[in-house]
Amino acid sequence: MATDADPLAALRPIRLPAEAPAPLLDLLALSVAAGILVALAILLAPRIAAALSRRRSPRRRFATALAAARALPADERLAAQAAALRAYVAAIAGEDAARTQGEAWLARLDAAFATTVFTAGPGRLYGETLYRPVDAAEVGAAETALSALLSGRRVVPC
């Protein structure tokens, strides 16, 4: 009892996958997602910038302030360096420490930099001569001492 039926006739036809959605919908979804990402970036950029600036070390901010002061005339450079020193001490030891005056201020600077340049060297300039005319050579010597302290070199007072 042989049946001569064709075995291929019982097979089902091949089903093709459903058509992909229109490319216009894909493009619309992609542009909406990109718009949301751009809006988030615009909203978060100030917060990220503020967080990064807070992360910068006081020493790096001090070095940046000293570098910016180099282009100024001697008396303005001295004032800018003194302001940078106040900001540095405020960042590492607090606002109260940065408000000290006279010999106490110079001693605080010596403690901050682990040296005696401010009480017995060219750094005295930052405590006693901010309000009188200064010689450019004095400012240069004090600036050299600050740069050396910033780079980690030991400075021996003259």
C-alpha positions as protocol buffer text, in pm:
chain_id: "A"
residue {
  index: 1
  type: MET
  ca { x: 0 y: 0 z: 0 }
}
residue {
  index: 2
  type: ALA
  ca { x: 213 y: 251 z: -115 }
}
residue {
  index: 3
  type: THR
  ca { x: 95 y: 599 z: -146 }
}
residue {
  index: 4
  type: ASP
  ca { x: 244 y: 795 z: -414 }
}
residue {
  index: 5
  type: ALA
  ca { x: 174 y: 1130 z: -249 }
}
residue {
  index: 6
  type: ASP
  ca { x: 440 y: 1391 z: -288 }
}
residue {
  index: 7
  type: PRO
  ca { x: 608 y: 1454 z: 54 }
}
residue {
  index: 8
  type: LEU
  ca { x: 694 y: 1811 z: -42 }
}
residue {
  index: 9
  type: ALA
  ca { x: 332 y: 1899 z: -100 }
}
residue {
  index: 10
  type: ALA
  ca { x: 263 y: 1879 z: 274 }
}
residue {
  index: 11
  type: LEU
  ca { x: 517 y: 2151 z: 362 }
}
residue {
  index: 12
  type: ARG
  ca { x: 398 y: 2495 z: 459 }
}
residue {
  index: 13
  type: PRO
  ca { x: 516 y: 2799 z: 267 }
}
residue {
  index: 14
  type: ILE
  ca { x: 802 y: 3009 z: 409 }
}
residue {
  index: 15
  type: ARG
  ca { x: 694 y: 3299 z: 630 }
}
residue {
  index: 16
  type: LEU
  ca { x: 892 y: 3616 z: 597 }
}
residue {
  index: 17
  type: PRO
  ca { x: 944 y: 3842 z: 900 }
}
residue {
  index: 18
  type: ALA
  ca { x: 713 y: 4134 z: 942 }
}
residue {
  index: 19
  type: GLU
  ca { x: 819 y: 4454 z: 774 }
}
residue {
  index: 20
  type: ALA
  ca { x: 1040 y: 4685 z: 977 }
}
residue {
  index: 21
  type: PRO
  ca { x: 879 y: 5005 z: 1099 }
}
residue {
  index: 22
  type: ALA
  ca { x: 910 y: 5302 z: 875 }
}
residue {
  index: 23
  type: PRO
  ca { x: 1253 y: 5473 z: 888 }
}
residue {
  index: 24
  type: LEU
  ca { x: 1076 y: 5797 z: 967 }
}
residue {
  index: 25
  type: LEU
  ca { x: 967 y: 5665 z: 1307 }
}
residue {
  index: 26
  type: ASP
  ca { x: 1321 y: 5552 z: 1384 }
}
residue {
  index: 27
  type: LEU
  ca { x: 1454 y: 5893 z: 1293 }
}
residue {
  index: 28
  type: LEU
  ca { x: 1192 y: 6064 z: 1506 }
}
residue {
  index: 29
  type: ALA
  ca { x: 1271 y: 5846 z: 1809 }
}
residue {
  index: 30
  type: LEU
  ca { x: 1643 y: 5909 z: 1766 }
}
residue {
  index: 31
  type: SER
  ca { x: 1597 y: 6286 z: 1740 }
}
residue {
  index: 32
  type: VAL
  ca { x: 1377 y: 6292 z: 2053 }
}
residue {
  index: 33
  type: ALA
  ca { x: 1639 y: 6095 z: 2246 }
}
residue {
  index: 34
  type: ALA
  ca { x: 1916 y: 6328 z: 2124 }
}
residue {
  index: 35
  type: GLY
  ca { x: 1709 y: 6632 z: 2224 }
}
residue {
  index: 36
  type: ILE
  ca { x: 1659 y: 6494 z: 2573 }
}
residue {
  index: 37
  type: LEU
  ca { x: 2033 y: 6428 z: 2607 }
}
residue {
  index: 38
  type: VAL
  ca { x: 2120 y: 6780 z: 2491 }
}
residue {
  index: 39
  type: ALA
  ca { x: 1869 y: 6932 z: 2735 }
}
residue {
  index: 40
  type: LEU
  ca { x: 2015 y: 6727 z: 3021 }
}
residue {
  index: 41
  type: ALA
  ca { x: 2367 y: 6832 z: 2925 }
}
residue {
  index: 42
  type: ILE
  ca { x: 2266 y: 7198 z: 2922 }
}
residue {
  index: 43
  type: LEU
  ca { x: 2095 y: 7167 z: 3260 }
}
residue {
  index: 44
  type: LEU
  ca { x: 2378 y: 6973 z: 3422 }
}
residue {
  index: 45
  type: ALA
  ca { x: 2674 y: 7164 z: 3275 }
}
residue {
  index: 46
  type: PRO
  ca { x: 2682 y: 7437 z: 3545 }
}
residue {
  index: 47
  type: ARG
  ca { x: 2665 y: 7179 z: 3822 }
}
residue {
  index: 48
  type: ILE
  ca { x: 2940 y: 6971 z: 3669 }
}
residue {
  index: 49
  type: ALA
  ca { x: 3158 y: 7280 z: 3621 }
}
residue {
  index: 50
  type: ALA
  ca { x: 3101 y: 7385 z: 3983 }
}
residue {
  index: 51
  type: ALA
  ca { x: 3188 y: 7037 z: 4108 }
}
residue {
  index: 52
  type: LEU
  ca { x: 3507 y: 7034 z: 3902 }
}
residue {
  index: 53
  type: SER
  ca { x: 3613 y: 7376 z: 4027 }
}
residue {
  index: 54
  type: ARG
  ca { x: 3555 y: 7267 z: 4387 }
}
residue {
  index: 55
  type: ARG
  ca { x: 3768 y: 6963 z: 4318 }
}
residue {
  index: 56
  type: ARG
  ca { x: 4065 y: 7170 z: 4210 }
}
residue {
  index: 57
  type: SER
  ca { x: 4318 y: 7174 z: 4484 }
}
residue {
  index: 58
  type: PRO
  ca { x: 4393 y: 7495 z: 4674 }
}
residue {
  index: 59
  type: ARG
  ca { x: 4755 y: 7458 z: 4570 }
}
residue {
  index: 60
  type: ARG
  ca { x: 4658 y: 7453 z: 4202 }
}
residue {
  index: 61
  type: ARG
  ca { x: 4433 y: 7758 z: 4245 }
}
residue {
  index: 62
  type: PHE
  ca { x: 4722 y: 7932 z: 4422 }
}
residue {
  index: 63
  type: ALA
  ca { x: 4960 y: 7848 z: 4138 }
}
residue {
  index: 64
  type: THR
  ca { x: 4708 y: 7979 z: 3884 }
}
residue {
  index: 65
  type: ALA
  ca { x: 4668 y: 8304 z: 4076 }
}
residue {
  index: 66
  type: LEU
  ca { x: 5046 y: 8350 z: 4097 }
}
residue {
  index: 67
  type: ALA
  ca { x: 5083 y: 8286 z: 3725 }
}
residue {
  index: 68
  type: ALA
  ca { x: 4811 y: 8543 z: 3649 }
}
residue {
  index: 69
  type: ALA
  ca { x: 4983 y: 8800 z: 3873 }
}
residue {
  index: 70
  type: ARG
  ca { x: 5315 y: 8778 z: 3688 }
}
residue {
  index: 71
  type: ALA
  ca { x: 5193 y: 9010 z: 3413 }
}
residue {
  index: 72
  type: LEU
  ca { x: 5106 y: 9291 z: 3657 }
}
residue {
  index: 73
  type: PRO
  ca { x: 5325 y: 9583 z: 3767 }
}
residue {
  index: 74
  type: ALA
  ca { x: 5520 y: 9527 z: 4090 }
}
residue {
  index: 75
  type: ASP
  ca { x: 5280 y: 9692 z: 4335 }
}
residue {
  index: 76
  type: GLU
  ca { x: 4971 y: 9529 z: 4180 }
}
residue {
  index: 77
  type: ARG
  ca { x: 5153 y: 9196 z: 4158 }
}
residue {
  index: 78
  type: LEU
  ca { x: 5232 y: 9215 z: 4530 }
}
residue {
  index: 79
  type: ALA
  ca { x: 4865 y: 9283 z: 4611 }
}
residue {
  index: 80
  type: ALA
  ca { x: 4751 y: 8997 z: 4387 }
}
residue {
  index: 81
  type: GLN
  ca { x: 5001 y: 8759 z: 4548 }
}
residue {
  index: 82
  type: ALA
  ca { x: 4887 y: 8866 z: 4895 }
}
residue {
  index: 83
  type: ALA
  ca { x: 4524 y: 8801 z: 4796 }
}
residue {
  index: 84
  type: ALA
  ca { x: 4624 y: 8460 z: 4660 }
}
residue {
  index: 85
  type: LEU
  ca { x: 4800 y: 8380 z: 4989 }
}
residue {
  index: 86
  type: ARG
  ca { x: 4486 y: 8479 z: 5184 }
}
residue {
  index: 87
  type: ALA
  ca { x: 4271 y: 8259 z: 4961 }
}
residue {
  index: 88
  type: TYR
  ca { x: 4514 y: 7967 z: 4995 }
}
residue {
  index: 89
  type: VAL
  ca { x: 4523 y: 7989 z: 5374 }
}
residue {
  index: 90
  type: ALA
  ca { x: 4144 y: 8023 z: 5384 }
}
residue {
  index: 91
  type: ALA
  ca { x: 4113 y: 7707 z: 5175 }
}
residue {
  index: 92
  type: ILE
  ca { x: 4350 y: 7497 z: 5384 }
}
residue {
  index: 93
  type: ALA
  ca { x: 4304 y: 7639 z: 5735 }
}
residue {
  index: 94
  type: GLY
  ca { x: 3971 y: 7823 z: 5730 }
}
residue {
  index: 95
  type: GLU
  ca { x: 3847 y: 8179 z: 5707 }
}
residue {
  index: 96
  type: ASP
  ca { x: 3953 y: 8271 z: 6061 }
}
residue {
  index: 97
  type: ALA
  ca { x: 4312 y: 8178 z: 5986 }
}
residue {
  index: 98
  type: ALA
  ca { x: 4306 y: 8396 z: 5674 }
}
residue {
  index: 99
  type: ARG
  ca { x: 4189 y: 8699 z: 5873 }
}
residue {
  index: 100
  type: THR
  ca { x: 4495 y: 8720 z: 6100 }
}
residue {
  index: 101
  type: GLN
  ca { x: 4722 y: 9024 z: 6069 }
}
residue {
  index: 102
  type: GLY
  ca { x: 5085 y: 9125 z: 6122 }
}
residue {
  index: 103
  type: GLU
  ca { x: 5328 y: 8880 z: 6278 }
}
residue {
  index: 104
  type: ALA
  ca { x: 5051 y: 8627 z: 6343 }
}
residue {
  index: 105
  type: TRP
  ca { x: 4972 y: 8628 z: 5971 }
}
residue {
  index: 106
  type: LEU
  ca { x: 5335 y: 8573 z: 5878 }
}
residue {
  index: 107
  type: ALA
  ca { x: 5360 y: 8291 z: 6132 }
}
residue {
  index: 108
  type: ARG
  ca { x: 5045 y: 8136 z: 5983 }
}
residue {
  index: 109
  type: LEU
  ca { x: 5201 y: 8150 z: 5638 }
}
residue {
  index: 110
  type: ASP
  ca { x: 5519 y: 7988 z: 5770 }
}
residue {
  index: 111
  type: ALA
  ca { x: 5307 y: 7711 z: 5922 }
}
residue {
  index: 112
  type: ALA
  ca { x: 5111 y: 7663 z: 5597 }
}
residue {
  index: 113
  type: PHE
  ca { x: 5427 y: 7627 z: 5390 }
}
residue {
  index: 114
  type: ALA
  ca { x: 5648 y: 7468 z: 5660 }
}
residue {
  index: 115
  type: THR
  ca { x: 5918 y: 7732 z: 5627 }
}
residue {
  index: 116
  type: THR
  ca { x: 6045 y: 8052 z: 5787 }
}
residue {
  index: 117
  type: VAL
  ca { x: 6049 y: 8257 z: 5467 }
}
residue {
  index: 118
  type: PHE
  ca { x: 5761 y: 8475 z: 5581 }
}
residue {
  index: 119
  type: THR
  ca { x: 5886 y: 8562 z: 5929 }
}
residue {
  index: 120
  type: ALA
  ca { x: 6257 y: 8583 z: 5850 }
}
residue {
  index: 121
  type: GLY
  ca { x: 6296 y: 8618 z: 5475 }
}
residue {
  index: 122
  type: PRO
  ca { x: 6164 y: 8788 z: 5165 }
}
residue {
  index: 123
  type: GLY
  ca { x: 5812 y: 8676 z: 5255 }
}
residue {
  index: 124
  type: ARG
  ca { x: 5797 y: 8949 z: 5523 }
}
residue {
  index: 125
  type: LEU
  ca { x: 5689 y: 9167 z: 5236 }
}
residue {
  index: 126
  type: TYR
  ca { x: 5339 y: 9015 z: 5259 }
}
residue {
  index: 127
  type: GLY
  ca { x: 5292 y: 9134 z: 5613 }
}
residue {
  index: 128
  type: GLU
  ca { x: 5458 y: 9468 z: 5651 }
}
residue {
  index: 129
  type: THR
  ca { x: 5485 y: 9646 z: 5317 }
}
residue {
  index: 130
  type: LEU
  ca { x: 5154 y: 9605 z: 5143 }
}
residue {
  index: 131
  type: TYR
  ca { x: 5064 y: 9968 z: 5207 }
}
residue {
  index: 132
  type: ARG
  ca { x: 5386 y: 10144 z: 5111 }
}
residue {
  index: 133
  type: PRO
  ca { x: 5568 y: 10178 z: 4779 }
}
residue {
  index: 134
  type: VAL
  ca { x: 5777 y: 9872 z: 4704 }
}
residue {
  index: 135
  type: ASP
  ca { x: 6082 y: 9806 z: 4497 }
}
residue {
  index: 136
  type: ALA
  ca { x: 6038 y: 9568 z: 4203 }
}
residue {
  index: 137
  type: ALA
  ca { x: 6343 y: 9372 z: 4320 }
}
residue {
  index: 138
  type: GLU
  ca { x: 6178 y: 9307 z: 4659 }
}
residue {
  index: 139
  type: VAL
  ca { x: 5864 y: 9183 z: 4488 }
}
residue {
  index: 140
  type: GLY
  ca { x: 6074 y: 8968 z: 4255 }
}
residue {
  index: 141
  type: ALA
  ca { x: 6256 y: 8808 z: 4550 }
}
residue {
  index: 142
  type: ALA
  ca { x: 5929 y: 8737 z: 4729 }
}
residue {
  index: 143
  type: GLU
  ca { x: 5778 y: 8597 z: 4409 }
}
residue {
  index: 144
  type: THR
  ca { x: 6079 y: 8372 z: 4358 }
}
residue {
  index: 145
  type: ALA
  ca { x: 6041 y: 8242 z: 4712 }
}
residue {
  index: 146
  type: LEU
  ca { x: 5669 y: 8177 z: 4656 }
}
residue {
  index: 147
  type: SER
  ca { x: 5738 y: 7992 z: 4332 }
}
residue {
  index: 148
  type: ALA
  ca { x: 6003 y: 7780 z: 4503 }
}
residue {
  index: 149
  type: LEU
  ca { x: 5767 y: 7698 z: 4789 }
}
residue {
  index: 150
  type: LEU
  ca { x: 5494 y: 7608 z: 4543 }
}
residue {
  index: 151
  type: SER
  ca { x: 5721 y: 7373 z: 4352 }
}
residue {
  index: 152
  type: GLY
  ca { x: 5826 y: 7202 z: 4676 }
}
residue {
  index: 153
  type: ARG
  ca { x: 6180 y: 7334 z: 4691 }
}
residue {
  index: 154
  type: ARG
  ca { x: 6318 y: 7434 z: 5028 }
}
residue {
  index: 155
  type: VAL
  ca { x: 6375 y: 7805 z: 5067 }
}
residue {
  index: 156
  type: VAL
  ca { x: 6633 y: 7932 z: 5314 }
}
residue {
  index: 157
  type: PRO
  ca { x: 6567 y: 8288 z: 5433 }
}
residue {
  index: 158
  type: CYS
  ca { x: 6841 y: 8538 z: 5357 }
}
